[in-house]
Amino acid sequence: MSTPHPASSLGAATRLLHAGAPALRGGSGPVNVPVVRTSTVRFENTAAYADHHHRRTAGERVASYGRHGLDTHRALEDAVTALEGGHRAFLAPSGLSAITLVLVALLSPGDHALVADSVYSPVRRVDATLLQRLGITLEYFSPSRDDLAAKIRPNTRLVYLESPSSLLYEVLDLPALAATARERGIPVAADNTWSGGWFYQPLALGANLSIQAATKYIAGHSDVMQGIVVTDSPALSEKIGTAYEALGLTVGADDAYLALRGVRTLPVRLAQHQRHATQVAEWLQNQPQVGRVFYPALPSDPGHALWKRDFSGASGLVSFAFEDGADARTANAFIDALRFFGIGASWGGYESLALVASPDRLREHSAWRGTQPVVRLHVGLEDPDDLIADLDQAFARVASRGRLAAA
């Protein structure tokens, strides 16, 4: 039997493919961990039951009840922990529930948190409907314009970031922001859904928690709802674990299995998304009806230098603003004319999608002062030439409608 290579000597893709793989028993075994479903965990005797309960209370990942997860859950946790370079992973029913878990676990009545104003918009709903009622204050700031150190209060207990930002993909200087927070003993949480955890490593850049909607790139097939929180230390794992247990969070074994299967192909899927999205973004830059393209991999993007420094690639999300003079009707007509881009929330699956960015959500971004409509595209795995032809005919139909209306 060969001696395993130390994890530090292996490439990232190799670690990701083998993390959480089942051990061979009796000389053979499956490639993937089987789906292990149960609500009740049986024990040989009362001593074994008491031992498991004690070990779990002490922080070990053992199950005394089905809600705690079994083999399938552990395999996914191990794989995502390896992906993010963290200490421990927690599985939640959705990306938003993962975000809420972090906020509830780390903030108490009277606490203050600084939140990037360009984060995933539902964070503001969690703030308005839950956190404010609990006496917790979230203050929104612009990481690229505001002085983080000047914003920190004596009761600041968390800095919450997302890079690139939602909709407009503003790239933040995470190492600098994290260093400022770390000097004051304040943990930093970062939403890492845009990169799928593959193109960006927030924990290595100074963040303490990385959050993903596994619904998106990790699962990768638009058929799973799931969130994941990865911590960088035992201390934070204990805090998240205490809230996790109190909230009774869990995910089904079948969903854990589907997300685990998606993780194994994450590198090749994201590489293809990047190739296609870059081709589409470059094409969009040359269209007369497009005023601006938002995609940090483009040299013209304001965040390109930071993206090039901190990221190893770009995902399939591309947004663009129409030229001045276009209105919401133009954007809606454009999307309605598309043939290969579906209309729907979410992204990260193999299919292409398009949505008009809500003006209310755009106004939340202090870095954006435009008035023209913005369309968010998720560039999928279809042939990029077909996608570009589809976009081209949609622009032509919108232009034709405009000429007819003017006549």
Tab-separated table of C-alpha atoms in Angstrom:
chain	number	residue	atom	x	y	z
A	1	MET	CA	0.000	0.000	0.000
A	2	SER	CA	1.408	3.368	-1.013
A	3	THR	CA	1.974	6.148	1.508
A	4	PRO	CA	-0.447	9.089	1.077
A	5	HIS	CA	1.060	12.383	0.028
A	6	PRO	CA	0.816	15.157	2.621
A	7	ALA	CA	-2.101	17.470	1.806
A	8	SER	CA	0.199	20.488	1.526
A	9	SER	CA	2.046	18.896	-1.411
A	10	LEU	CA	-1.099	18.308	-3.464
A	11	GLY	CA	-2.706	20.603	-6.021
A	12	ALA	CA	-5.992	22.266	-5.140
A	13	ALA	CA	-8.003	20.177	-7.602
A	14	THR	CA	-6.526	16.955	-6.246
A	15	ARG	CA	-7.354	17.920	-2.662
A	16	LEU	CA	-10.887	18.859	-3.666
A	17	LEU	CA	-11.508	15.606	-5.496
A	18	HIS	CA	-10.290	13.419	-2.653
A	19	ALA	CA	-11.452	15.309	0.440
A	20	GLY	CA	-14.217	13.360	2.138
A	21	ALA	CA	-13.778	10.300	-0.094
A	22	PRO	CA	-14.888	7.052	1.574
A	23	ALA	CA	-12.277	4.653	2.884
A	24	LEU	CA	-11.967	1.230	1.321
A	25	ARG	CA	-13.336	-1.484	3.585
A	26	GLY	CA	-12.468	-5.099	3.025
A	27	GLY	CA	-10.433	-4.188	-0.052
A	28	SER	CA	-13.138	-2.321	-1.971
A	29	GLY	CA	-15.625	0.512	-1.769
A	30	PRO	CA	-17.604	3.130	-3.734
A	31	VAL	CA	-16.105	6.220	-5.335
A	32	ASN	CA	-18.696	8.464	-3.703
A	33	VAL	CA	-20.005	8.373	-0.159
A	34	PRO	CA	-23.473	6.796	-0.325
A	35	VAL	CA	-26.542	8.747	0.710
A	36	VAL	CA	-27.074	7.958	4.393
A	37	ARG	CA	-30.580	8.995	5.484
A	38	THR	CA	-31.813	8.678	9.019
A	39	SER	CA	-33.690	10.528	11.723
A	40	THR	CA	-32.702	8.140	14.509
A	41	VAL	CA	-29.177	6.949	15.206
A	42	ARG	CA	-29.105	3.570	16.994
A	43	PHE	CA	-26.509	2.639	19.591
A	44	GLU	CA	-25.256	-0.687	20.826
A	45	ASN	CA	-25.828	0.188	24.485
A	46	THR	CA	-26.469	3.109	26.837
A	47	ALA	CA	-22.754	3.631	27.389
A	48	ALA	CA	-22.193	4.128	23.647
A	49	TYR	CA	-25.085	6.586	23.512
A	50	ALA	CA	-23.732	8.546	26.467
A	51	ASP	CA	-20.242	8.567	24.944
A	52	HIS	CA	-21.479	9.995	21.642
A	53	HIS	CA	-23.516	12.636	23.413
A	54	HIS	CA	-20.540	13.647	25.550
A	55	ARG	CA	-18.186	13.812	22.576
A	56	ARG	CA	-20.639	15.924	20.609
A	57	THR	CA	-21.061	18.303	23.539
A	58	ALA	CA	-17.275	18.631	23.610
A	59	GLY	CA	-17.310	19.737	19.956
A	60	GLU	CA	-16.566	16.519	18.057
A	61	ARG	CA	-18.384	15.898	14.780
A	62	VAL	CA	-20.243	12.784	15.878
A	63	ALA	CA	-23.970	12.178	15.546
A	64	SER	CA	-26.338	11.203	18.297
A	65	TYR	CA	-29.369	12.194	16.230
A	66	GLY	CA	-30.143	12.426	12.529
A	67	ARG	CA	-30.225	16.230	12.550
A	68	HIS	CA	-26.498	16.199	13.252
A	69	GLY	CA	-25.769	14.489	9.934
A	70	LEU	CA	-23.961	11.292	9.082
A	71	ASP	CA	-21.476	10.094	6.459
A	72	THR	CA	-22.837	12.072	3.483
A	73	HIS	CA	-22.886	15.325	5.432
A	74	ARG	CA	-19.404	14.772	6.830
A	75	ALA	CA	-17.991	14.122	3.375
A	76	LEU	CA	-19.425	17.389	2.039
A	77	GLU	CA	-18.214	19.312	5.086
A	78	ASP	CA	-14.722	17.907	4.628
A	79	ALA	CA	-14.689	18.714	0.895
A	80	VAL	CA	-15.797	22.326	1.356
A	81	THR	CA	-13.424	22.821	4.280
A	82	ALA	CA	-10.606	21.710	1.977
A	83	LEU	CA	-11.927	23.953	-0.801
A	84	GLU	CA	-11.943	27.047	1.424
A	85	GLY	CA	-8.825	26.163	3.422
A	86	GLY	CA	-10.730	26.408	6.685
A	87	HIS	CA	-11.130	24.653	10.022
A	88	ARG	CA	-14.744	23.454	9.875
A	89	ALA	CA	-17.838	23.726	7.670
A	90	PHE	CA	-21.503	24.019	8.655
A	91	LEU	CA	-24.312	23.121	6.238
A	92	ALA	CA	-27.445	25.269	6.188
A	93	PRO	CA	-30.756	24.966	4.286
A	94	SER	CA	-30.000	27.977	2.035
A	95	GLY	CA	-27.443	30.679	1.424
A	96	LEU	CA	-29.552	33.204	3.320
A	97	SER	CA	-29.882	30.878	6.303
A	98	ALA	CA	-26.073	30.535	6.323
A	99	ILE	CA	-25.733	34.323	6.398
A	100	THR	CA	-28.339	34.633	9.151
A	101	LEU	CA	-26.558	31.927	11.155
A	102	VAL	CA	-23.344	33.971	11.156
A	103	LEU	CA	-25.103	37.197	12.120
A	104	VAL	CA	-27.094	35.586	14.938
A	105	ALA	CA	-24.115	33.590	16.219
A	106	LEU	CA	-21.720	36.528	16.426
A	107	LEU	CA	-23.970	39.454	17.341
A	108	SER	CA	-25.875	40.154	20.560
A	109	PRO	CA	-28.266	42.919	21.664
A	110	GLY	CA	-26.390	46.214	21.749
A	111	ASP	CA	-23.755	45.079	19.234
A	112	HIS	CA	-22.817	46.952	16.065
A	113	ALA	CA	-21.705	45.444	12.744
A	114	LEU	CA	-20.270	47.103	9.645
A	115	VAL	CA	-21.661	45.731	6.394
A	116	ALA	CA	-20.545	46.541	2.843
A	117	ASP	CA	-23.385	48.443	1.187
A	118	SER	CA	-23.159	46.316	-1.950
A	119	VAL	CA	-23.863	42.962	-0.279
A	120	TYR	CA	-26.534	40.459	-1.274
A	121	SER	CA	-29.740	42.459	-0.845
A	122	PRO	CA	-31.659	40.020	1.429
A	123	VAL	CA	-29.105	40.780	4.173
A	124	ARG	CA	-30.938	44.077	4.576
A	125	ARG	CA	-34.219	42.220	5.068
A	126	VAL	CA	-32.646	40.088	7.791
A	127	ASP	CA	-31.514	43.334	9.371
A	128	ALA	CA	-34.921	45.034	9.149
A	129	THR	CA	-37.075	42.079	10.170
A	130	LEU	CA	-34.895	40.281	12.728
A	131	LEU	CA	-31.716	41.993	13.871
A	132	GLN	CA	-33.224	45.396	14.613
A	133	ARG	CA	-35.904	43.693	16.685
A	134	LEU	CA	-33.102	42.029	18.669
A	135	GLY	CA	-31.369	45.344	19.340
A	136	ILE	CA	-28.519	44.731	16.884
A	137	THR	CA	-27.314	47.594	14.668
A	138	LEU	CA	-26.026	47.032	11.136
A	139	GLU	CA	-24.325	50.026	9.560
A	140	TYR	CA	-23.757	49.982	5.786
A	141	PHE	CA	-20.571	51.504	4.430
A	142	SER	CA	-18.625	51.709	1.201
A	143	PRO	CA	-15.417	49.663	1.547
A	144	SER	CA	-13.816	51.482	-1.385
A	145	ARG	CA	-14.745	55.012	-0.275
A	146	ASP	CA	-15.070	54.989	3.511
A	147	ASP	CA	-12.326	54.664	6.110
A	148	LEU	CA	-13.125	51.399	7.887
A	149	ALA	CA	-11.080	52.325	10.962
A	150	ALA	CA	-13.106	55.516	11.409
A	151	LYS	CA	-16.351	53.571	11.191
A	152	ILE	CA	-15.478	51.089	13.931
A	153	ARG	CA	-17.179	51.699	17.277
A	154	PRO	CA	-16.364	50.296	20.722
A	155	ASN	CA	-19.294	47.859	20.301
A	156	THR	CA	-18.447	46.774	16.732
A	157	ARG	CA	-18.372	42.978	16.713
A	158	LEU	CA	-18.332	42.044	13.026
A	159	VAL	CA	-17.308	43.298	9.583
A	160	TYR	CA	-19.360	41.678	6.821
A	161	LEU	CA	-18.142	41.883	3.209
A	162	GLU	CA	-18.825	40.478	-0.229
A	163	SER	CA	-16.267	40.547	-3.027
A	164	PRO	CA	-17.029	40.919	-5.837
A	165	SER	CA	-20.237	42.645	-4.792
A	166	SER	CA	-23.702	41.618	-5.892
A	167	LEU	CA	-24.911	42.852	-9.289
A	168	LEU	CA	-22.030	45.223	-10.114
A	169	TYR	CA	-19.071	43.057	-8.995
A	170	GLU	CA	-17.077	45.710	-7.170
A	171	VAL	CA	-13.822	44.100	-5.978
A	172	LEU	CA	-12.792	44.920	-2.417
A	173	ASP	CA	-9.316	45.113	-0.943
A	174	LEU	CA	-9.987	42.284	1.484
A	175	PRO	CA	-6.428	41.982	2.877
A	176	ALA	CA	-6.397	45.672	3.858
A	177	LEU	CA	-9.920	45.629	5.301
A	178	ALA	CA	-9.239	42.412	7.219
A	179	ALA	CA	-5.997	43.792	8.631
A	180	THR	CA	-7.826	46.847	9.968
A	181	ALA	CA	-10.452	44.669	11.622
A	182	ARG	CA	-7.895	42.208	12.964
A	183	GLU	CA	-5.939	44.987	14.716
A	184	ARG	CA	-9.092	45.629	16.728
A	185	GLY	CA	-9.996	41.988	17.327
A	186	ILE	CA	-13.072	42.108	15.088
A	187	PRO	CA	-13.900	39.026	12.985
A	188	VAL	CA	-14.502	39.421	9.246
A	189	ALA	CA	-17.089	37.408	7.338
A	190	ALA	CA	-17.018	37.285	3.534
A	191	ASP	CA	-19.651	36.064	1.093
A	192	ASN	CA	-17.694	33.944	-1.393
A	193	THR	CA	-20.541	32.686	-3.578
A	194	TRP	CA	-19.391	34.523	-6.731
A	195	SER	CA	-16.201	32.467	-6.934
A	196	GLY	CA	-17.675	29.175	-5.748
A	197	GLY	CA	-14.727	29.020	-3.362
A	198	TRP	CA	-12.503	28.043	-6.280
A	199	PHE	CA	-11.287	31.355	-7.694
A	200	TYR	CA	-10.999	33.184	-4.365
A	201	GLN	CA	-9.745	32.290	-0.889
A	202	PRO	CA	-11.074	34.829	1.649
A	203	LEU	CA	-9.683	32.934	4.643
A	204	ALA	CA	-6.173	33.033	3.201
A	205	LEU	CA	-6.588	36.787	2.624
A	206	GLY	CA	-7.548	37.551	6.211
A	207	ALA	CA	-11.258	36.818	6.584
A	208	ASN	CA	-12.361	34.592	9.463
A	209	LEU	CA	-15.532	33.154	7.955
A	210	SER	CA	-16.399	32.345	4.347
A	211	ILE	CA	-20.053	31.965	3.400
A	212	GLN	CA	-21.486	30.445	0.257
A	213	ALA	CA	-24.861	29.730	-1.224
A	214	ALA	CA	-24.076	26.169	-2.280
A	215	THR	CA	-27.286	26.523	-4.278
A	216	LYS	CA	-25.125	28.261	-6.870
A	217	TYR	CA	-21.774	26.950	-8.159
A	218	ILE	CA	-21.108	24.213	-5.634
A	219	ALA	CA	-24.244	22.247	-6.484
A	220	GLY	CA	-24.057	23.593	-10.019
A	221	HIS	CA	-27.248	22.159	-11.522
A	222	SER	CA	-30.054	24.414	-10.254
A	223	ASP	CA	-31.664	21.629	-8.243
A	224	VAL	CA	-30.446	22.164	-4.664
A	225	MET	CA	-31.069	24.789	-1.982
A	226	GLN	CA	-28.157	24.950	0.455
A	227	GLY	CA	-25.775	27.245	2.299
A	228	ILE	CA	-22.353	26.682	3.824
A	229	VAL	CA	-20.319	28.526	6.452
A	230	VAL	CA	-16.594	27.774	6.785
A	231	THR	CA	-14.699	28.978	9.848
A	232	ASP	CA	-10.977	29.518	10.272
A	233	SER	CA	-10.550	28.508	13.925
A	234	PRO	CA	-11.834	26.307	16.756
A	235	ALA	CA	-13.076	29.377	18.664
A	236	LEU	CA	-15.286	30.590	15.834
A	237	SER	CA	-16.394	27.033	15.108
A	238	GLU	CA	-17.647	26.774	18.675
A	239	LYS	CA	-19.615	30.023	18.393
A	240	ILE	CA	-21.166	29.063	15.058
A	241	GLY	CA	-21.801	25.515	16.280
A	242	THR	CA	-23.647	26.700	19.387
A	243	ALA	CA	-26.043	28.850	17.333
A	244	TYR	CA	-26.322	26.146	14.678
A	245	GLU	CA	-27.461	23.631	17.288
A	246	ALA	CA	-29.867	26.085	18.929
A	247	LEU	CA	-31.509	26.948	15.608
A	248	GLY	CA	-31.915	23.273	14.720
A	249	LEU	CA	-30.364	23.715	11.287
A	250	THR	CA	-29.836	20.716	9.042
A	251	VAL	CA	-29.915	19.690	5.385
A	252	GLY	CA	-31.235	16.505	3.832
A	253	ALA	CA	-28.790	13.748	2.985
A	254	ASP	CA	-29.887	13.756	-0.668
A	255	ASP	CA	-29.122	17.474	-0.984
A	256	ALA	CA	-25.773	16.975	0.734
A	257	TYR	CA	-24.985	14.230	-1.776
A	258	LEU	CA	-25.921	16.408	-4.772
A	259	ALA	CA	-23.759	19.270	-3.474
A	260	LEU	CA	-20.862	16.867	-2.883
A	261	ARG	CA	-21.186	15.562	-6.423
A	262	GLY	CA	-21.154	19.143	-7.688
A	263	VAL	CA	-17.988	19.965	-5.736
A	264	ARG	CA	-16.064	17.272	-7.593
A	265	THR	CA	-16.597	18.985	-10.962
A	266	LEU	CA	-16.389	22.579	-9.698
A	267	PRO	CA	-12.955	23.384	-11.215
A	268	VAL	CA	-13.828	22.269	-14.744
A	269	ARG	CA	-17.289	23.844	-14.698
A	270	LEU	CA	-16.001	27.196	-13.483
A	271	ALA	CA	-13.192	27.199	-16.032
A	272	GLN	CA	-15.806	26.809	-18.767
A	273	HIS	CA	-18.065	29.474	-17.251
A	274	GLN	CA	-15.085	31.841	-17.209
A	275	ARG	CA	-14.187	31.206	-20.849
A	276	HIS	CA	-17.747	31.770	-22.004
A	277	ALA	CA	-18.394	34.792	-19.793
A	278	THR	CA	-15.177	36.496	-20.840
A	279	GLN	CA	-16.075	36.033	-24.491
A	280	VAL	CA	-19.552	37.471	-23.902
A	281	ALA	CA	-18.227	40.380	-21.804
A	282	GLU	CA	-15.670	41.328	-24.446
A	283	TRP	CA	-18.381	41.244	-27.105
A	284	LEU	CA	-20.732	43.382	-25.017
A	285	GLN	CA	-18.052	46.066	-24.655
A	286	ASN	CA	-18.242	46.714	-28.394
A	287	GLN	CA	-22.031	47.043	-28.676
A	288	PRO	CA	-23.377	50.551	-29.275
A	289	GLN	CA	-26.375	49.985	-26.978
A	290	VAL	CA	-24.125	49.094	-24.017
A	291	GLY	CA	-22.853	51.913	-21.824
A	292	ARG	CA	-20.767	49.841	-19.417
A	293	VAL	CA	-19.900	46.205	-18.734
A	294	PHE	CA	-19.342	44.952	-15.192
A	295	TYR	CA	-16.877	42.052	-15.161
A	296	PRO	CA	-13.659	42.294	-13.112
A	297	ALA	CA	-11.664	40.129	-15.507
A	298	LEU	CA	-11.882	42.884	-18.128
A	299	PRO	CA	-8.833	45.188	-18.087
A	300	SER	CA	-11.213	48.173	-18.307
A	301	ASP	CA	-13.036	47.220	-15.098
A	302	PRO	CA	-12.186	49.503	-12.137
A	303	GLY	CA	-11.548	46.478	-9.930
A	304	HIS	CA	-9.349	44.637	-12.408
A	305	ALA	CA	-6.040	45.258	-10.594
A	306	LEU	CA	-7.395	43.935	-7.274
A	307	TRP	CA	-9.070	41.036	-9.060
A	308	LYS	CA	-5.817	40.125	-10.788
A	309	ARG	CA	-3.944	40.275	-7.476
A	310	ASP	CA	-6.372	38.265	-5.323
A	311	PHE	CA	-8.341	36.008	-7.679
A	312	SER	CA	-7.316	33.097	-9.859
A	313	GLY	CA	-10.279	33.414	-12.229
A	314	ALA	CA	-13.727	34.855	-12.861
A	315	SER	CA	-17.151	33.265	-12.778
A	316	GLY	CA	-20.037	33.339	-15.234
A	317	LEU	CA	-21.741	36.479	-13.905
A	318	VAL	CA	-21.666	39.502	-16.216
A	319	SER	CA	-23.764	42.649	-15.865
A	320	PHE	CA	-24.119	45.545	-18.270
A	321	ALA	CA	-25.759	48.962	-18.243
A	322	PHE	CA	-27.545	50.245	-21.311
A	323	GLU	CA	-26.501	53.505	-22.896
A	324	ASP	CA	-28.144	56.685	-21.622
A	325	GLY	CA	-31.667	57.069	-22.915
A	326	ALA	CA	-32.730	53.476	-22.336
A	327	ASP	CA	-35.440	52.803	-19.780
A	328	ALA	CA	-36.851	49.801	-17.914
A	329	ARG	CA	-39.114	48.951	-20.853
A	330	THR	CA	-36.052	48.672	-23.084
A	331	ALA	CA	-34.337	46.312	-20.655
A	332	ASN	CA	-37.454	44.167	-20.233
A	333	ALA	CA	-38.004	43.994	-23.978
A	334	PHE	CA	-34.376	42.969	-24.455
A	335	ILE	CA	-34.674	40.108	-21.965
A	336	ASP	CA	-38.027	38.991	-23.367
A	337	ALA	CA	-36.412	38.722	-26.807
A	338	LEU	CA	-33.693	36.316	-25.633
A	339	ARG	CA	-34.038	32.663	-26.639
A	340	PHE	CA	-31.277	30.850	-24.764
A	341	PHE	CA	-31.197	32.947	-21.583
A	342	GLY	CA	-33.887	31.880	-19.155
A	343	ILE	CA	-35.609	34.389	-16.889
A	344	GLY	CA	-35.311	33.520	-13.234
A	345	ALA	CA	-33.668	34.266	-9.920
A	346	SER	CA	-30.490	32.541	-8.760
A	347	TRP	CA	-27.587	31.483	-10.957
A	348	GLY	CA	-24.667	29.052	-10.880
A	349	GLY	CA	-26.264	26.205	-12.807
A	350	TYR	CA	-25.245	25.047	-16.249
A	351	GLU	CA	-27.871	27.229	-17.942
A	352	SER	CA	-27.744	30.879	-18.949
A	353	LEU	CA	-30.061	33.357	-17.220
A	354	ALA	CA	-30.959	37.039	-17.499
A	355	LEU	CA	-32.690	39.503	-15.160
A	356	VAL	CA	-33.112	43.258	-14.903
A	357	ALA	CA	-31.369	44.515	-11.764
A	358	SER	CA	-33.881	46.260	-9.540
A	359	PRO	CA	-33.261	50.046	-9.409
A	360	ASP	CA	-33.831	49.889	-5.634
A	361	ARG	CA	-31.046	47.363	-5.260
A	362	LEU	CA	-28.713	49.394	-7.465
A	363	ARG	CA	-29.285	52.484	-5.338
A	364	GLU	CA	-27.956	50.547	-2.350
A	365	HIS	CA	-24.527	50.497	-4.024
A	366	SER	CA	-22.784	53.758	-3.171
A	367	ALA	CA	-20.262	53.118	-5.957
A	368	TRP	CA	-23.022	53.308	-8.612
A	369	ARG	CA	-24.654	56.571	-9.570
A	370	GLY	CA	-25.971	55.629	-12.992
A	371	THR	CA	-29.618	55.956	-14.014
A	372	GLN	CA	-29.728	53.583	-16.959
A	373	PRO	CA	-31.100	50.033	-16.491
A	374	VAL	CA	-28.694	47.208	-15.694
A	375	VAL	CA	-29.097	43.625	-16.864
A	376	ARG	CA	-27.463	40.752	-14.995
A	377	LEU	CA	-26.453	37.762	-17.109
A	378	HIS	CA	-25.366	34.384	-15.893
A	379	VAL	CA	-23.380	32.955	-18.786
A	380	GLY	CA	-23.879	29.210	-18.792
A	381	LEU	CA	-22.283	26.277	-20.550
A	382	GLU	CA	-24.031	26.654	-23.896
A	383	ASP	CA	-21.878	27.400	-26.958
A	384	PRO	CA	-20.770	31.024	-26.459
A	385	ASP	CA	-21.227	31.792	-30.153
A	386	ASP	CA	-24.896	30.837	-29.808
A	387	LEU	CA	-25.250	33.016	-26.717
A	388	ILE	CA	-23.657	35.992	-28.462
A	389	ALA	CA	-25.916	35.513	-31.492
A	390	ASP	CA	-28.880	35.457	-29.123
A	391	LEU	CA	-27.798	38.684	-27.441
A	392	ASP	CA	-27.191	40.261	-30.842
A	393	GLN	CA	-30.679	39.510	-32.130
A	394	ALA	CA	-32.199	40.796	-28.875
A	395	PHE	CA	-30.335	44.104	-29.231
A	396	ALA	CA	-31.484	44.303	-32.861
A	397	ARG	CA	-35.121	43.730	-31.895
A	398	VAL	CA	-34.947	46.398	-29.183
A	399	ALA	CA	-33.351	48.859	-31.617
A	400	SER	CA	-36.021	48.086	-34.214
A	401	ARG	CA	-38.776	48.689	-31.688
A	402	GLY	CA	-37.194	51.987	-30.739
A	403	ARG	CA	-37.043	53.134	-34.361
A	404	LEU	CA	-40.698	52.169	-34.924
A	405	ALA	CA	-41.755	54.001	-31.752
A	406	ALA	CA	-39.853	57.099	-32.827
A	407	ALA	CA	-41.500	57.011	-36.257
